[in-house]
Amino acid sequence: SAVISQKPSRDICQRGTSLTIQCQVDSQVTMMFWYRQQPGQSLTLIATANQGSEATYESGFVIDKFPISRPNLTFSTLTVSNMSPEDSSIYLCSAQQLSGNTIYFGEGSWLTVV
Amino acid sequence: GESVGLHLPTLSVQEGDNSIINCAYSNSASDYFIWYKQESGKGPQFIIDIRSNMDKRQGQRVTVLLNKTVKHLSLQIAATQPGDSAVYFCAENNSGGGNKLTFGTGTQLKVEL
């Protein structure tokens, strides 16, 4: 199975600042995704990170707020811009293996905005 | 719109008993389903998956059943152990729709000693 590492694992951020979360996979994958999970709730897809092109965002999420990069097959970043307390959440990177449909998740980045 | 939901938000079982976690889905185009386990403070961990051309799949102590007629998915855990305590999510995927997972609301499984 793919091993997915996220940095930072946890952070406390000031209102109005931006934070970039990094996601590194230990093997080549086809698709990479970013999810948000608010405390005690399920996972919501933010966007699909496309290699070499703009990410595909889900309804309710926009590029200005959540810019995403994917420069190669194994790395992606998600930036949470101009943060407010409502952005306090767990941000999860996931990736689909090159062979098969299995989608694995990282351990998440726990952001608290104060 | 399409949704995936769970019947029971919390399930308490005695150690050693079997657990059954249920999930309903509404997108008839979904063709791939995954169960994840999420322990406190961790990311979702893949447990088992099943494709729509199957109705049952077994893993180590876990079995997933798929009933496409009623759009129902279940996860059975045999001989439940304290380490099984976690939140369990079902997720559906329509491979023709970009391999994006739609998650259910989650079930908290509590194993009582």
Tab-separated table of C-alpha atoms in Angstrom:
chain	number	residue	atom	x	y	z
A	1	SER	CA	0.000	0.000	0.000
A	2	ALA	CA	1.047	3.577	-0.596
A	3	VAL	CA	2.442	5.477	2.358
A	4	ILE	CA	1.317	9.093	2.448
A	5	SER	CA	3.123	11.670	4.567
A	6	GLN	CA	1.728	15.070	5.395
A	7	LYS	CA	3.427	18.126	6.850
A	8	PRO	CA	2.669	19.801	9.158
A	9	SER	CA	0.794	17.254	11.191
A	10	ARG	CA	-0.589	19.960	13.417
A	11	ASP	CA	-0.467	23.733	13.599
A	12	ILE	CA	-2.051	26.702	15.286
A	13	CYS	CA	-2.487	29.582	12.881
A	14	GLN	CA	-3.332	33.229	13.226
A	15	ARG	CA	-6.460	34.584	11.616
A	16	GLY	CA	-5.755	36.125	8.223
A	17	THR	CA	-2.610	34.124	7.525
A	18	SER	CA	-2.114	31.322	5.018
A	19	LEU	CA	-0.630	27.877	5.500
A	20	THR	CA	0.631	25.370	2.974
A	21	ILE	CA	0.272	21.670	3.651
A	22	GLN	CA	2.570	19.257	1.885
A	23	CYS	CA	1.717	15.717	0.838
A	24	GLN	CA	4.332	13.196	-0.255
A	25	VAL	CA	3.579	9.673	-1.474
A	26	ASP	CA	6.226	6.973	-1.406
A	27	SER	CA	5.263	5.540	-4.784
A	28	GLN	CA	3.779	6.718	-8.028
A	29	VAL	CA	0.049	7.183	-7.913
A	30	THR	CA	-2.539	8.127	-10.463
A	31	MET	CA	-4.803	10.563	-8.706
A	32	MET	CA	-4.365	12.698	-5.605
A	33	PHE	CA	-7.139	14.326	-3.640
A	34	TRP	CA	-7.555	16.769	-0.782
A	35	TYR	CA	-10.317	16.334	1.786
A	36	ARG	CA	-11.472	18.344	4.768
A	37	GLN	CA	-12.835	16.783	7.921
A	38	GLN	CA	-14.326	19.050	10.536
A	39	PRO	CA	-14.302	17.783	14.117
A	40	GLY	CA	-16.690	14.879	14.641
A	41	GLN	CA	-17.819	14.888	11.039
A	42	SER	CA	-17.258	12.978	7.849
A	43	LEU	CA	-14.863	13.764	5.027
A	44	THR	CA	-15.655	16.281	2.315
A	45	LEU	CA	-13.732	16.396	-0.937
A	46	ILE	CA	-12.117	19.766	-1.624
A	47	ALA	CA	-10.494	19.056	-4.960
A	48	THR	CA	-8.674	16.631	-7.194
A	49	ALA	CA	-5.023	17.555	-7.649
A	50	ASN	CA	-4.083	17.164	-11.301
A	51	GLN	CA	-0.473	16.786	-12.331
A	52	GLY	CA	0.727	19.706	-14.364
A	53	SER	CA	-2.634	21.428	-14.579
A	54	GLU	CA	-5.118	23.250	-12.411
A	55	ALA	CA	-6.917	21.287	-9.728
A	56	THR	CA	-10.563	20.354	-10.127
A	57	TYR	CA	-12.585	21.850	-7.296
A	58	GLU	CA	-15.809	20.594	-5.797
A	59	SER	CA	-18.838	22.764	-5.247
A	60	GLY	CA	-18.234	25.207	-2.428
A	61	PHE	CA	-14.456	25.266	-2.773
A	62	VAL	CA	-12.518	27.762	-4.887
A	63	ILE	CA	-8.960	28.107	-6.051
A	64	ASP	CA	-8.411	31.490	-4.421
A	65	LYS	CA	-9.140	30.030	-1.005
A	66	PHE	CA	-7.522	26.608	-1.511
A	67	PRO	CA	-4.777	26.820	-4.129
A	68	ILE	CA	-3.372	23.386	-4.945
A	69	SER	CA	-0.237	22.306	-6.724
A	70	ARG	CA	0.874	18.941	-8.043
A	71	PRO	CA	4.225	19.286	-9.775
A	72	ASN	CA	4.814	15.536	-10.136
A	73	LEU	CA	3.223	12.138	-9.587
A	74	THR	CA	4.116	11.838	-5.917
A	75	PHE	CA	3.805	15.320	-4.411
A	76	SER	CA	1.046	17.855	-3.861
A	77	THR	CA	0.407	20.924	-1.742
A	78	LEU	CA	-2.748	22.529	-0.437
A	79	THR	CA	-2.740	26.107	0.780
A	80	VAL	CA	-5.450	27.377	3.079
A	81	SER	CA	-5.534	31.116	2.414
A	82	ASN	CA	-6.622	34.007	4.584
A	83	MET	CA	-7.655	31.677	7.347
A	84	SER	CA	-10.555	32.227	9.700
A	85	PRO	CA	-11.647	30.131	12.698
A	86	GLU	CA	-14.129	28.353	10.415
A	87	ASP	CA	-11.150	26.834	8.589
A	88	SER	CA	-10.137	24.947	11.727
A	89	SER	CA	-10.267	21.399	10.528
A	90	ILE	CA	-8.333	18.313	9.579
A	91	TYR	CA	-7.017	18.426	6.034
A	92	LEU	CA	-6.362	15.029	4.494
A	93	CYS	CA	-4.383	14.082	1.444
A	94	SER	CA	-5.298	10.902	-0.368
A	95	ALA	CA	-3.971	9.075	-3.387
A	96	GLN	CA	-5.035	6.296	-5.695
A	97	GLN	CA	-2.547	3.545	-6.399
A	98	LEU	CA	-1.158	3.178	-9.888
A	99	SER	CA	-2.548	-0.353	-9.969
A	100	GLY	CA	-6.087	-0.855	-8.799
A	101	ASN	CA	-8.634	1.535	-7.369
A	102	THR	CA	-7.575	1.548	-3.733
A	103	ILE	CA	-7.385	5.048	-2.293
A	104	TYR	CA	-5.190	5.630	0.726
A	105	PHE	CA	-5.051	8.541	3.143
A	106	GLY	CA	-2.395	10.403	5.007
A	107	GLU	CA	-2.614	10.989	8.745
A	108	GLY	CA	-4.007	14.467	8.225
A	109	SER	CA	-2.954	17.983	9.087
A	110	TRP	CA	-4.827	19.349	12.082
A	111	LEU	CA	-5.205	23.097	11.794
A	112	THR	CA	-6.550	25.377	14.495
A	113	VAL	CA	-7.129	29.017	13.564
A	114	VAL	CA	-7.168	31.509	16.405
B	1	GLY	CA	-28.197	14.719	-4.799
B	2	GLU	CA	-26.390	11.462	-4.205
B	3	SER	CA	-25.543	10.632	-0.635
B	4	VAL	CA	-24.129	7.875	1.422
B	5	GLY	CA	-25.410	7.433	4.916
B	6	LEU	CA	-25.149	5.149	7.873
B	7	HIS	CA	-28.057	3.752	9.846
B	8	LEU	CA	-26.425	3.747	13.290
B	9	PRO	CA	-24.225	6.570	14.487
B	10	THR	CA	-22.972	4.596	17.526
B	11	LEU	CA	-22.619	0.870	17.983
B	12	SER	CA	-21.609	-0.755	21.258
B	13	VAL	CA	-20.586	-4.399	21.315
B	14	GLN	CA	-19.082	-6.760	23.806
B	15	GLU	CA	-15.548	-7.939	23.234
B	16	GLY	CA	-15.623	-11.189	21.324
B	17	ASP	CA	-18.998	-10.565	19.726
B	18	ASN	CA	-19.475	-9.914	16.038
B	19	SER	CA	-20.127	-6.348	14.864
B	20	ILE	CA	-22.231	-5.302	11.914
B	21	ILE	CA	-22.014	-1.765	10.591
B	22	ASN	CA	-24.497	-0.752	7.935
B	23	CYS	CA	-24.421	1.793	5.164
B	24	ALA	CA	-26.972	2.949	2.598
B	25	TYR	CA	-26.062	4.620	-0.645
B	26	SER	CA	-28.226	6.315	-3.211
B	27	ASN	CA	-26.107	6.616	-6.345
B	28	SER	CA	-26.981	3.639	-8.491
B	29	ALA	CA	-23.978	4.446	-10.714
B	30	SER	CA	-21.538	3.708	-7.895
B	31	ASP	CA	-19.435	0.701	-8.785
B	32	TYR	CA	-16.801	0.559	-6.080
B	33	PHE	CA	-17.124	0.724	-2.308
B	34	ILE	CA	-14.582	1.019	0.466
B	35	TRP	CA	-14.700	0.740	4.230
B	36	TYR	CA	-12.301	2.848	6.270
B	37	LYS	CA	-11.446	2.783	9.945
B	38	GLN	CA	-10.464	6.023	11.629
B	39	GLU	CA	-8.964	5.969	15.079
B	40	SER	CA	-8.822	9.090	17.175
B	41	GLY	CA	-6.163	11.471	15.931
B	42	LYS	CA	-5.374	9.484	12.809
B	43	GLY	CA	-6.270	9.451	9.156
B	44	PRO	CA	-8.701	6.939	7.622
B	45	GLN	CA	-7.221	3.483	7.269
B	46	PHE	CA	-8.288	1.248	4.395
B	47	ILE	CA	-10.009	-1.920	5.615
B	48	ILE	CA	-11.645	-3.633	2.681
B	49	ASP	CA	-13.217	-2.838	-0.643
B	50	ILE	CA	-15.716	-4.406	-2.989
B	51	ARG	CA	-16.684	-3.860	-6.586
B	52	SER	CA	-20.249	-3.804	-7.798
B	53	ASN	CA	-19.854	-7.086	-9.663
B	54	MET	CA	-19.500	-8.866	-6.315
B	55	ASP	CA	-21.870	-9.264	-3.402
B	56	LYS	CA	-19.443	-10.476	-0.768
B	57	ARG	CA	-15.786	-10.163	-0.004
B	58	GLN	CA	-13.832	-11.434	2.965
B	59	GLY	CA	-10.676	-10.241	4.588
B	60	GLN	CA	-9.003	-10.977	7.868
B	61	ARG	CA	-11.856	-10.952	10.429
B	62	VAL	CA	-13.874	-8.638	8.194
B	63	THR	CA	-16.507	-9.268	5.575
B	64	VAL	CA	-18.199	-6.737	3.343
B	65	LEU	CA	-21.605	-7.464	1.874
B	66	LEU	CA	-23.106	-5.525	-0.988
B	67	ASN	CA	-26.791	-5.582	-1.890
B	68	LYS	CA	-27.236	-3.554	-5.035
B	69	THR	CA	-30.962	-4.153	-5.173
B	70	VAL	CA	-31.547	-2.100	-2.055
B	71	LYS	CA	-28.314	-0.084	-2.279
B	72	HIS	CA	-26.992	-1.373	1.009
B	73	LEU	CA	-23.487	-2.109	2.213
B	74	SER	CA	-22.409	-3.696	5.461
B	75	LEU	CA	-19.172	-4.396	7.276
B	76	GLN	CA	-19.016	-7.401	9.548
B	77	ILE	CA	-16.211	-7.695	12.078
B	78	ALA	CA	-15.776	-11.094	13.664
B	79	ALA	CA	-14.706	-11.509	17.286
B	80	THR	CA	-14.547	-7.783	17.918
B	81	GLN	CA	-11.522	-6.636	19.888
B	82	PRO	CA	-10.836	-3.447	21.875
B	83	GLY	CA	-8.502	-2.363	19.089
B	84	ASP	CA	-11.472	-2.279	16.747
B	85	SER	CA	-12.892	0.729	18.595
B	86	ALA	CA	-12.943	3.546	16.066
B	87	VAL	CA	-15.173	5.408	13.660
B	88	TYR	CA	-15.983	3.444	10.534
B	89	PHE	CA	-16.820	5.136	7.254
B	90	CYS	CA	-18.211	3.658	4.103
B	91	ALA	CA	-17.335	5.393	0.874
B	92	GLU	CA	-18.689	5.010	-2.607
B	93	ASN	CA	-17.010	5.654	-5.902
B	94	ASN	CA	-18.306	6.060	-9.394
B	95	SER	CA	-15.283	5.187	-11.508
B	96	GLY	CA	-16.867	6.978	-14.418
B	97	GLY	CA	-17.009	10.139	-12.372
B	98	GLY	CA	-13.341	10.734	-11.673
B	99	ASN	CA	-12.727	8.246	-8.869
B	100	LYS	CA	-13.936	10.694	-6.254
B	101	LEU	CA	-15.060	9.127	-3.020
B	102	THR	CA	-18.290	10.128	-1.325
B	103	PHE	CA	-18.224	9.331	2.364
B	104	GLY	CA	-20.988	8.317	4.705
B	105	THR	CA	-21.522	10.017	8.031
B	106	GLY	CA	-19.582	7.437	10.045
B	107	THR	CA	-20.375	4.975	12.833
B	108	GLN	CA	-18.605	5.032	16.167
B	109	LEU	CA	-17.870	1.466	17.244
B	110	LYS	CA	-17.318	1.019	20.960
B	111	VAL	CA	-16.047	-2.297	22.241
B	112	GLU	CA	-16.940	-3.022	25.826
B	113	LEU	CA	-14.809	-5.320	27.913
